[in-house]
Amino acid sequence: MIITKEWNRKDITYMEGNFLSPLYEWCPQLFPAGVEKCYWRGLFPQKSEKRNGLVIHLAGTGDHTFFRREYGFANDLLKEGYSAILIENPYYGTRKPKQQFSSSLLNVSDLFVMGAAIIGECNFILRWAKEAGHWPLGISGVSMGGYMACLAASNVHDPIALVPCLSWTTAAPVYTEGALSDAIQWKNLGKELSSKHFRDAISQIKDCNWLEQLDAYIIRNDVPDLTDLWPGSHVKIIPRVGHVQAYFSMHNLFREVITETMEAARKYSPTKTPTKIPENIEIK
């Protein structure tokens, strides 16, 4: 972990830093140049006695900066003592490949690399935060960020709070019957499916299965329910609201649920939580 910048303002300590994505150490060939470093910003109550926990806020689609998450989530949660870590998604912000335009990934496989990288990066940050004495810990995100939060939380060994907003167990229906279904080149896909070579190749994939009330992006019909995957979890439905409207207008509800979930996680103890600052930090 490398801390590149630290400053204080209005009783808040701000940090910025970076580290090498853990996935890069195992599969460097998957990363285009510039994607391998994870850049983050941290916001912490300056006085340690006012710190009530820490939440990683993951970026939604098109969120290339820290601005939305800092002003939509972190600032108000800081008033309740919850520290925040905001990370840049792989392929977003300063991690965007030179050839890539905006949020339009160059390859379908880039989305899988993004998810796998975020799993390792969140685990790295949670371990660093726990060693620094932060508890309880949580992960949240909106839309794509919520889905990525689920992926990351499924690989965490400590009990943590998970709050995926406007998200569900799979993104597949948005392409097959949701808002993006008209943008899919179904004729070309049909040609691929008629090829025996393609059918043989896809049959080798072991698992290839084909929250708001009016959401055309997150469709919950005929797909696994979150409560099936995580017994004891709670789902809140926002009535009469679509995906984009909820994304911009429901931050107060999202923050409320984050607070509730963090408090519920407080009763659990981490495996081991030293109070000293980790020694593996390089200040630049």
mmCIF file of C-alpha atoms in Angstrom, residues 11-280:
data_model
loop_
_atom_site.group_PDB
_atom_site.id
_atom_site.type_symbol
_atom_site.label_atom_id
_atom_site.label_comp_id
_atom_site.label_asym_id
_atom_site.label_seq_id
_atom_site.Cartn_x
_atom_site.Cartn_y
_atom_site.Cartn_z
ATOM 1 C CA ASP A 11 -12.134 17.409 11.239
ATOM 2 C CA ILE A 12 -11.752 14.971 8.324
ATOM 3 C CA THR A 13 -8.526 13.242 7.306
ATOM 4 C CA TYR A 14 -8.205 12.649 3.575
ATOM 5 C CA MET A 15 -5.802 10.141 2.050
ATOM 6 C CA GLU A 16 -4.993 9.136 -1.493
ATOM 7 C CA GLY A 17 -2.907 6.181 -2.510
ATOM 8 C CA ASN A 18 -2.461 3.183 -4.755
ATOM 9 C CA PHE A 19 -1.385 -0.436 -4.802
ATOM 10 C CA LEU A 20 -0.835 -3.139 -7.373
ATOM 11 C CA SER A 21 -4.004 -5.103 -8.052
ATOM 12 C CA PRO A 22 -3.585 -8.566 -6.476
ATOM 13 C CA LEU A 23 -4.969 -10.186 -9.633
ATOM 14 C CA TYR A 24 -2.137 -8.632 -11.641
ATOM 15 C CA GLU A 25 0.406 -10.601 -9.625
ATOM 16 C CA TRP A 26 -1.269 -13.842 -10.762
ATOM 17 C CA CYS A 27 -2.457 -12.921 -14.271
ATOM 18 C CA PRO A 28 -0.503 -9.915 -15.583
ATOM 19 C CA GLN A 29 -1.376 -10.852 -19.170
ATOM 20 C CA LEU A 30 -5.013 -9.878 -18.553
ATOM 21 C CA PHE A 31 -4.235 -6.225 -17.851
ATOM 22 C CA PRO A 32 -3.693 -3.543 -20.506
ATOM 23 C CA ALA A 33 -1.045 -0.955 -19.632
ATOM 24 C CA GLY A 34 -2.174 1.406 -16.887
ATOM 25 C CA VAL A 35 -4.987 -0.767 -15.542
ATOM 26 C CA GLU A 36 -2.908 -2.748 -13.054
ATOM 27 C CA LYS A 37 -2.669 -0.098 -10.295
ATOM 28 C CA CYS A 38 -5.658 0.528 -8.032
ATOM 29 C CA TYR A 39 -6.031 4.211 -7.089
ATOM 30 C CA TRP A 40 -8.180 5.178 -4.122
ATOM 31 C CA ARG A 41 -9.257 8.027 -1.869
ATOM 32 C CA GLY A 42 -9.985 7.613 1.838
ATOM 33 C CA LEU A 43 -12.027 9.874 4.126
ATOM 34 C CA PHE A 44 -11.766 9.347 7.892
ATOM 35 C CA PRO A 45 -12.968 11.225 10.984
ATOM 36 C CA GLN A 46 -9.813 12.927 12.218
ATOM 37 C CA LYS A 47 -10.296 11.773 15.817
ATOM 38 C CA SER A 48 -10.036 8.000 16.095
ATOM 39 C CA GLU A 49 -12.613 7.858 18.909
ATOM 40 C CA LYS A 50 -15.251 9.147 16.466
ATOM 41 C CA ARG A 51 -14.658 6.370 13.951
ATOM 42 C CA ASN A 52 -17.565 3.897 13.852
ATOM 43 C CA GLY A 53 -16.489 1.717 10.946
ATOM 44 C CA LEU A 54 -15.412 1.853 7.310
ATOM 45 C CA VAL A 55 -17.258 1.299 4.030
ATOM 46 C CA ILE A 56 -15.799 0.734 0.563
ATOM 47 C CA HIS A 57 -18.002 2.507 -1.997
ATOM 48 C CA LEU A 58 -17.650 1.015 -5.484
ATOM 49 C CA ALA A 59 -18.285 2.933 -8.703
ATOM 50 C CA GLY A 60 -21.365 2.470 -10.845
ATOM 51 C CA THR A 61 -21.393 2.532 -14.637
ATOM 52 C CA GLY A 62 -19.836 5.749 -15.940
ATOM 53 C CA ASP A 63 -18.501 6.865 -12.542
ATOM 54 C CA HIS A 64 -14.901 7.735 -13.462
ATOM 55 C CA THR A 65 -14.159 10.049 -10.504
ATOM 56 C CA PHE A 66 -14.631 10.114 -6.749
ATOM 57 C CA PHE A 67 -17.060 13.065 -6.864
ATOM 58 C CA ARG A 68 -20.437 11.272 -6.928
ATOM 59 C CA ARG A 69 -19.573 8.830 -4.179
ATOM 60 C CA GLU A 70 -17.870 11.440 -2.009
ATOM 61 C CA TYR A 71 -20.796 13.860 -2.115
ATOM 62 C CA GLY A 72 -23.596 11.308 -2.433
ATOM 63 C CA PHE A 73 -22.412 8.864 0.222
ATOM 64 C CA ALA A 74 -19.187 9.569 2.087
ATOM 65 C CA ASN A 75 -19.781 13.115 3.342
ATOM 66 C CA ASP A 76 -23.073 12.388 5.114
ATOM 67 C CA LEU A 77 -21.929 9.013 6.445
ATOM 68 C CA LEU A 78 -18.840 10.711 7.889
ATOM 69 C CA LYS A 79 -21.176 12.707 10.147
ATOM 70 C CA GLU A 80 -22.169 9.380 11.695
ATOM 71 C CA GLY A 81 -18.542 8.309 12.048
ATOM 72 C CA TYR A 82 -18.313 5.984 9.054
ATOM 73 C CA SER A 83 -15.031 6.244 7.172
ATOM 74 C CA ALA A 84 -15.015 5.720 3.418
ATOM 75 C CA ILE A 85 -12.694 4.245 0.825
ATOM 76 C CA LEU A 86 -13.466 5.140 -2.797
ATOM 77 C CA ILE A 87 -11.594 3.181 -5.448
ATOM 78 C CA GLU A 88 -11.271 3.695 -9.178
ATOM 79 C CA ASN A 89 -12.680 0.775 -11.093
ATOM 80 C CA PRO A 90 -10.337 -1.002 -13.481
ATOM 81 C CA TYR A 91 -10.849 0.516 -16.958
ATOM 82 C CA TYR A 92 -12.204 3.737 -15.393
ATOM 83 C CA GLY A 93 -10.639 7.121 -14.636
ATOM 84 C CA THR A 94 -6.855 7.060 -14.648
ATOM 85 C CA ARG A 95 -7.055 3.278 -15.152
ATOM 86 C CA LYS A 96 -8.752 3.629 -18.544
ATOM 87 C CA PRO A 97 -6.751 2.203 -21.483
ATOM 88 C CA LYS A 98 -5.677 4.821 -24.019
ATOM 89 C CA GLN A 99 -7.688 3.249 -26.846
ATOM 90 C CA GLN A 100 -10.907 3.092 -24.812
ATOM 91 C CA PHE A 101 -13.611 5.742 -25.239
ATOM 92 C CA SER A 102 -15.362 6.757 -22.016
ATOM 93 C CA SER A 103 -16.950 3.701 -20.320
ATOM 94 C CA SER A 104 -17.151 1.629 -23.510
ATOM 95 C CA LEU A 105 -14.973 -1.384 -22.793
ATOM 96 C CA LEU A 106 -13.029 -2.642 -25.786
ATOM 97 C CA ASN A 107 -13.707 -6.305 -25.053
ATOM 98 C CA VAL A 108 -16.475 -8.268 -23.346
ATOM 99 C CA SER A 109 -13.747 -10.043 -21.383
ATOM 100 C CA ASP A 110 -12.693 -6.695 -19.866
ATOM 101 C CA LEU A 111 -15.837 -6.775 -17.719
ATOM 102 C CA PHE A 112 -14.794 -10.120 -16.259
ATOM 103 C CA VAL A 113 -11.287 -8.812 -15.578
ATOM 104 C CA MET A 114 -12.840 -5.778 -13.885
ATOM 105 C CA GLY A 115 -14.893 -7.981 -11.570
ATOM 106 C CA ALA A 116 -12.053 -10.345 -10.717
ATOM 107 C CA ALA A 117 -9.681 -7.431 -10.084
ATOM 108 C CA ILE A 118 -12.179 -5.666 -7.805
ATOM 109 C CA ILE A 119 -12.594 -8.838 -5.736
ATOM 110 C CA GLY A 120 -8.871 -8.870 -4.963
ATOM 111 C CA GLU A 121 -8.632 -5.109 -4.489
ATOM 112 C CA CYS A 122 -11.518 -4.959 -2.015
ATOM 113 C CA ASN A 123 -10.072 -7.834 -0.018
ATOM 114 C CA PHE A 124 -6.694 -6.091 0.064
ATOM 115 C CA ILE A 125 -8.257 -2.837 1.323
ATOM 116 C CA LEU A 126 -10.443 -4.603 3.902
ATOM 117 C CA ARG A 127 -7.424 -6.422 5.301
ATOM 118 C CA TRP A 128 -5.464 -3.152 5.440
ATOM 119 C CA ALA A 129 -8.393 -1.380 7.140
ATOM 120 C CA LYS A 130 -8.865 -4.149 9.692
ATOM 121 C CA GLU A 131 -5.167 -4.103 10.566
ATOM 122 C CA ALA A 132 -5.478 -0.338 11.067
ATOM 123 C CA GLY A 133 -8.242 -0.889 13.646
ATOM 124 C CA HIS A 134 -11.337 -0.084 11.571
ATOM 125 C CA TRP A 135 -14.444 -2.101 12.472
ATOM 126 C CA PRO A 136 -17.086 -2.951 11.389
ATOM 127 C CA LEU A 137 -16.315 -3.054 7.682
ATOM 128 C CA GLY A 138 -18.655 -2.913 4.710
ATOM 129 C CA ILE A 139 -18.897 -2.772 0.919
ATOM 130 C CA SER A 140 -21.526 -0.893 -1.046
ATOM 131 C CA GLY A 141 -22.169 0.238 -4.597
ATOM 132 C CA VAL A 142 -24.936 1.370 -6.921
ATOM 133 C CA SER A 143 -25.983 -0.453 -10.118
ATOM 134 C CA MET A 144 -22.839 -2.095 -11.519
ATOM 135 C CA GLY A 145 -21.076 -1.078 -8.307
ATOM 136 C CA GLY A 146 -23.637 -3.066 -6.326
ATOM 137 C CA TYR A 147 -23.034 -6.161 -8.418
ATOM 138 C CA MET A 148 -19.279 -5.769 -7.989
ATOM 139 C CA ALA A 149 -19.823 -5.330 -4.237
ATOM 140 C CA CYS A 150 -21.595 -8.705 -4.164
ATOM 141 C CA LEU A 151 -18.710 -10.352 -6.000
ATOM 142 C CA ALA A 152 -16.178 -8.869 -3.594
ATOM 143 C CA ALA A 153 -18.160 -9.690 -0.437
ATOM 144 C CA SER A 154 -18.584 -13.308 -1.512
ATOM 145 C CA ASN A 155 -14.810 -13.718 -1.174
ATOM 146 C CA VAL A 156 -14.344 -12.016 2.223
ATOM 147 C CA HIS A 157 -13.673 -14.312 5.182
ATOM 148 C CA ASP A 158 -14.675 -11.840 7.912
ATOM 149 C CA PRO A 159 -18.313 -10.952 8.654
ATOM 150 C CA ILE A 160 -18.927 -7.627 6.898
ATOM 151 C CA ALA A 161 -21.856 -5.429 5.873
ATOM 152 C CA LEU A 162 -22.938 -5.669 2.228
ATOM 153 C CA VAL A 163 -25.294 -3.099 0.664
ATOM 154 C CA PRO A 164 -25.747 -3.524 -3.108
ATOM 155 C CA CYS A 165 -28.085 -0.769 -4.370
ATOM 156 C CA LEU A 166 -30.127 -1.070 -7.592
ATOM 157 C CA SER A 167 -28.465 -4.414 -8.198
ATOM 158 C CA TRP A 168 -29.314 -8.095 -8.290
ATOM 159 C CA THR A 169 -27.789 -11.553 -8.642
ATOM 160 C CA THR A 170 -27.145 -11.333 -12.388
ATOM 161 C CA ALA A 171 -26.964 -8.694 -15.102
ATOM 162 C CA ALA A 172 -27.938 -11.081 -17.912
ATOM 163 C CA PRO A 173 -31.642 -10.076 -18.248
ATOM 164 C CA VAL A 174 -30.778 -6.466 -19.106
ATOM 165 C CA TYR A 175 -29.323 -7.796 -22.366
ATOM 166 C CA THR A 176 -31.957 -10.463 -23.075
ATOM 167 C CA GLU A 177 -35.194 -8.656 -22.164
ATOM 168 C CA GLY A 178 -34.343 -5.323 -20.532
ATOM 169 C CA ALA A 179 -33.309 -1.843 -21.621
ATOM 170 C CA LEU A 180 -30.348 -3.028 -23.714
ATOM 171 C CA SER A 181 -32.079 -5.921 -25.480
ATOM 172 C CA ASP A 182 -32.730 -3.879 -28.648
ATOM 173 C CA ALA A 183 -29.022 -3.068 -28.926
ATOM 174 C CA ILE A 184 -27.958 -6.719 -29.179
ATOM 175 C CA GLN A 185 -27.056 -8.112 -32.610
ATOM 176 C CA TRP A 186 -29.304 -11.151 -32.296
ATOM 177 C CA LYS A 187 -28.885 -12.202 -35.960
ATOM 178 C CA ASN A 188 -25.113 -12.380 -35.576
ATOM 179 C CA LEU A 189 -25.474 -14.341 -32.355
ATOM 180 C CA GLY A 190 -27.852 -16.699 -34.147
ATOM 181 C CA LYS A 191 -25.238 -17.349 -36.817
ATOM 182 C CA GLU A 192 -22.680 -18.175 -34.132
ATOM 183 C CA LEU A 193 -25.099 -20.562 -32.458
ATOM 184 C CA SER A 194 -25.628 -22.423 -35.746
ATOM 185 C CA SER A 195 -21.902 -23.224 -35.834
ATOM 186 C CA LYS A 196 -20.964 -26.625 -34.389
ATOM 187 C CA HIS A 197 -17.512 -25.249 -33.510
ATOM 188 C CA PHE A 198 -19.115 -22.514 -31.424
ATOM 189 C CA ARG A 199 -21.564 -24.913 -29.720
ATOM 190 C CA ASP A 200 -18.737 -27.274 -28.834
ATOM 191 C CA ALA A 201 -16.685 -24.405 -27.406
ATOM 192 C CA ILE A 202 -19.491 -22.949 -25.311
ATOM 193 C CA SER A 203 -20.441 -26.384 -23.971
ATOM 194 C CA GLN A 204 -17.047 -26.491 -22.238
ATOM 195 C CA ILE A 205 -18.079 -23.609 -19.972
ATOM 196 C CA LYS A 206 -19.239 -25.292 -16.777
ATOM 197 C CA ASP A 207 -21.750 -22.627 -15.730
ATOM 198 C CA CYS A 208 -23.347 -20.878 -18.696
ATOM 199 C CA ASN A 209 -26.945 -20.233 -17.698
ATOM 200 C CA TRP A 210 -28.895 -18.435 -20.118
ATOM 201 C CA LEU A 211 -34.608 -3.153 -7.338
ATOM 202 C CA GLU A 212 -36.823 -0.768 -7.980
ATOM 203 C CA GLN A 213 -40.257 -1.605 -9.176
ATOM 204 C CA LEU A 214 -39.975 -0.177 -12.716
ATOM 205 C CA ASP A 215 -36.317 -0.981 -13.352
ATOM 206 C CA ALA A 216 -35.626 -1.978 -16.957
ATOM 207 C CA TYR A 217 -31.941 -2.617 -16.197
ATOM 208 C CA ILE A 218 -32.176 -4.840 -13.119
ATOM 209 C CA ILE A 219 -34.864 -7.429 -13.901
ATOM 210 C CA ARG A 220 -35.647 -9.835 -11.067
ATOM 211 C CA ASN A 221 -37.954 -12.273 -12.866
ATOM 212 C CA ASP A 222 -36.797 -15.870 -13.371
ATOM 213 C CA VAL A 223 -33.348 -15.293 -11.848
ATOM 214 C CA PRO A 224 -31.979 -16.325 -8.421
ATOM 215 C CA ASP A 225 -33.139 -14.151 -5.540
ATOM 216 C CA LEU A 226 -30.589 -12.511 -3.250
ATOM 217 C CA THR A 227 -32.337 -14.056 -0.252
ATOM 218 C CA ASP A 228 -31.837 -17.499 -1.817
ATOM 219 C CA LEU A 229 -28.103 -16.941 -2.189
ATOM 220 C CA TRP A 230 -27.703 -15.238 1.204
ATOM 221 C CA PRO A 231 -30.324 -16.507 3.686
ATOM 222 C CA GLY A 232 -31.109 -13.812 6.240
ATOM 223 C CA SER A 233 -30.451 -10.938 3.853
ATOM 224 C CA HIS A 234 -33.101 -8.254 3.361
ATOM 225 C CA VAL A 235 -34.342 -6.720 0.115
ATOM 226 C CA LYS A 236 -36.006 -3.311 -0.072
ATOM 227 C CA ILE A 237 -38.041 -2.446 -3.165
ATOM 228 C CA ILE A 238 -38.360 1.206 -4.171
ATOM 229 C CA PRO A 239 -41.896 1.584 -5.598
ATOM 230 C CA ARG A 240 -42.741 3.458 -8.813
ATOM 231 C CA VAL A 241 -39.138 4.413 -9.574
ATOM 232 C CA GLY A 242 -36.902 3.497 -12.511
ATOM 233 C CA HIS A 243 -33.189 2.733 -12.496
ATOM 234 C CA VAL A 244 -31.764 6.124 -13.504
ATOM 235 C CA GLN A 245 -34.208 8.139 -11.380
ATOM 236 C CA ALA A 246 -33.394 6.021 -8.336
ATOM 237 C CA TYR A 247 -29.662 6.350 -9.046
ATOM 238 C CA PHE A 248 -29.850 10.131 -8.746
ATOM 239 C CA SER A 249 -32.635 10.616 -6.191
ATOM 240 C CA MET A 250 -32.412 7.861 -3.569
ATOM 241 C CA HIS A 251 -29.048 8.451 -1.910
ATOM 242 C CA ASN A 252 -30.753 9.233 1.397
ATOM 243 C CA LEU A 253 -32.353 5.775 1.396
ATOM 244 C CA PHE A 254 -29.093 4.118 0.360
ATOM 245 C CA ARG A 255 -27.231 5.847 3.216
ATOM 246 C CA GLU A 256 -29.938 4.847 5.683
ATOM 247 C CA VAL A 257 -29.636 1.182 4.731
ATOM 248 C CA ILE A 258 -25.830 1.341 4.863
ATOM 249 C CA THR A 259 -26.064 2.691 8.427
ATOM 250 C CA GLU A 260 -28.545 -0.015 9.450
ATOM 251 C CA THR A 261 -26.424 -2.781 7.959
ATOM 252 C CA MET A 262 -23.188 -1.493 9.486
ATOM 253 C CA GLU A 263 -24.811 -1.395 12.919
ATOM 254 C CA ALA A 264 -26.086 -4.947 12.433
ATOM 255 C CA ALA A 265 -22.535 -6.042 11.550
ATOM 256 C CA ARG A 266 -21.125 -4.431 14.691
ATOM 257 C CA LYS A 267 -22.159 -7.395 16.843
ATOM 258 C CA TYR A 268 -19.716 -9.630 14.986
ATOM 259 C CA SER A 269 -16.039 -9.655 15.848
ATOM 260 C CA PRO A 270 -13.223 -9.777 13.306
ATOM 261 C CA THR A 271 -10.789 -12.656 13.490
ATOM 262 C CA LYS A 272 -8.051 -10.365 14.743
ATOM 263 C CA THR A 273 -7.980 -6.567 14.807
ATOM 264 C CA PRO A 274 -4.738 -4.879 15.876
ATOM 265 C CA THR A 275 -5.086 -1.227 16.810
ATOM 266 C CA LYS A 276 -1.719 -0.139 15.441
ATOM 267 C CA ILE A 277 -1.264 1.229 11.936
ATOM 268 C CA PRO A 278 0.062 -1.452 9.551
ATOM 269 C CA GLU A 279 3.774 -1.336 8.938
ATOM 270 C CA ASN A 280 3.579 -2.138 5.203
#
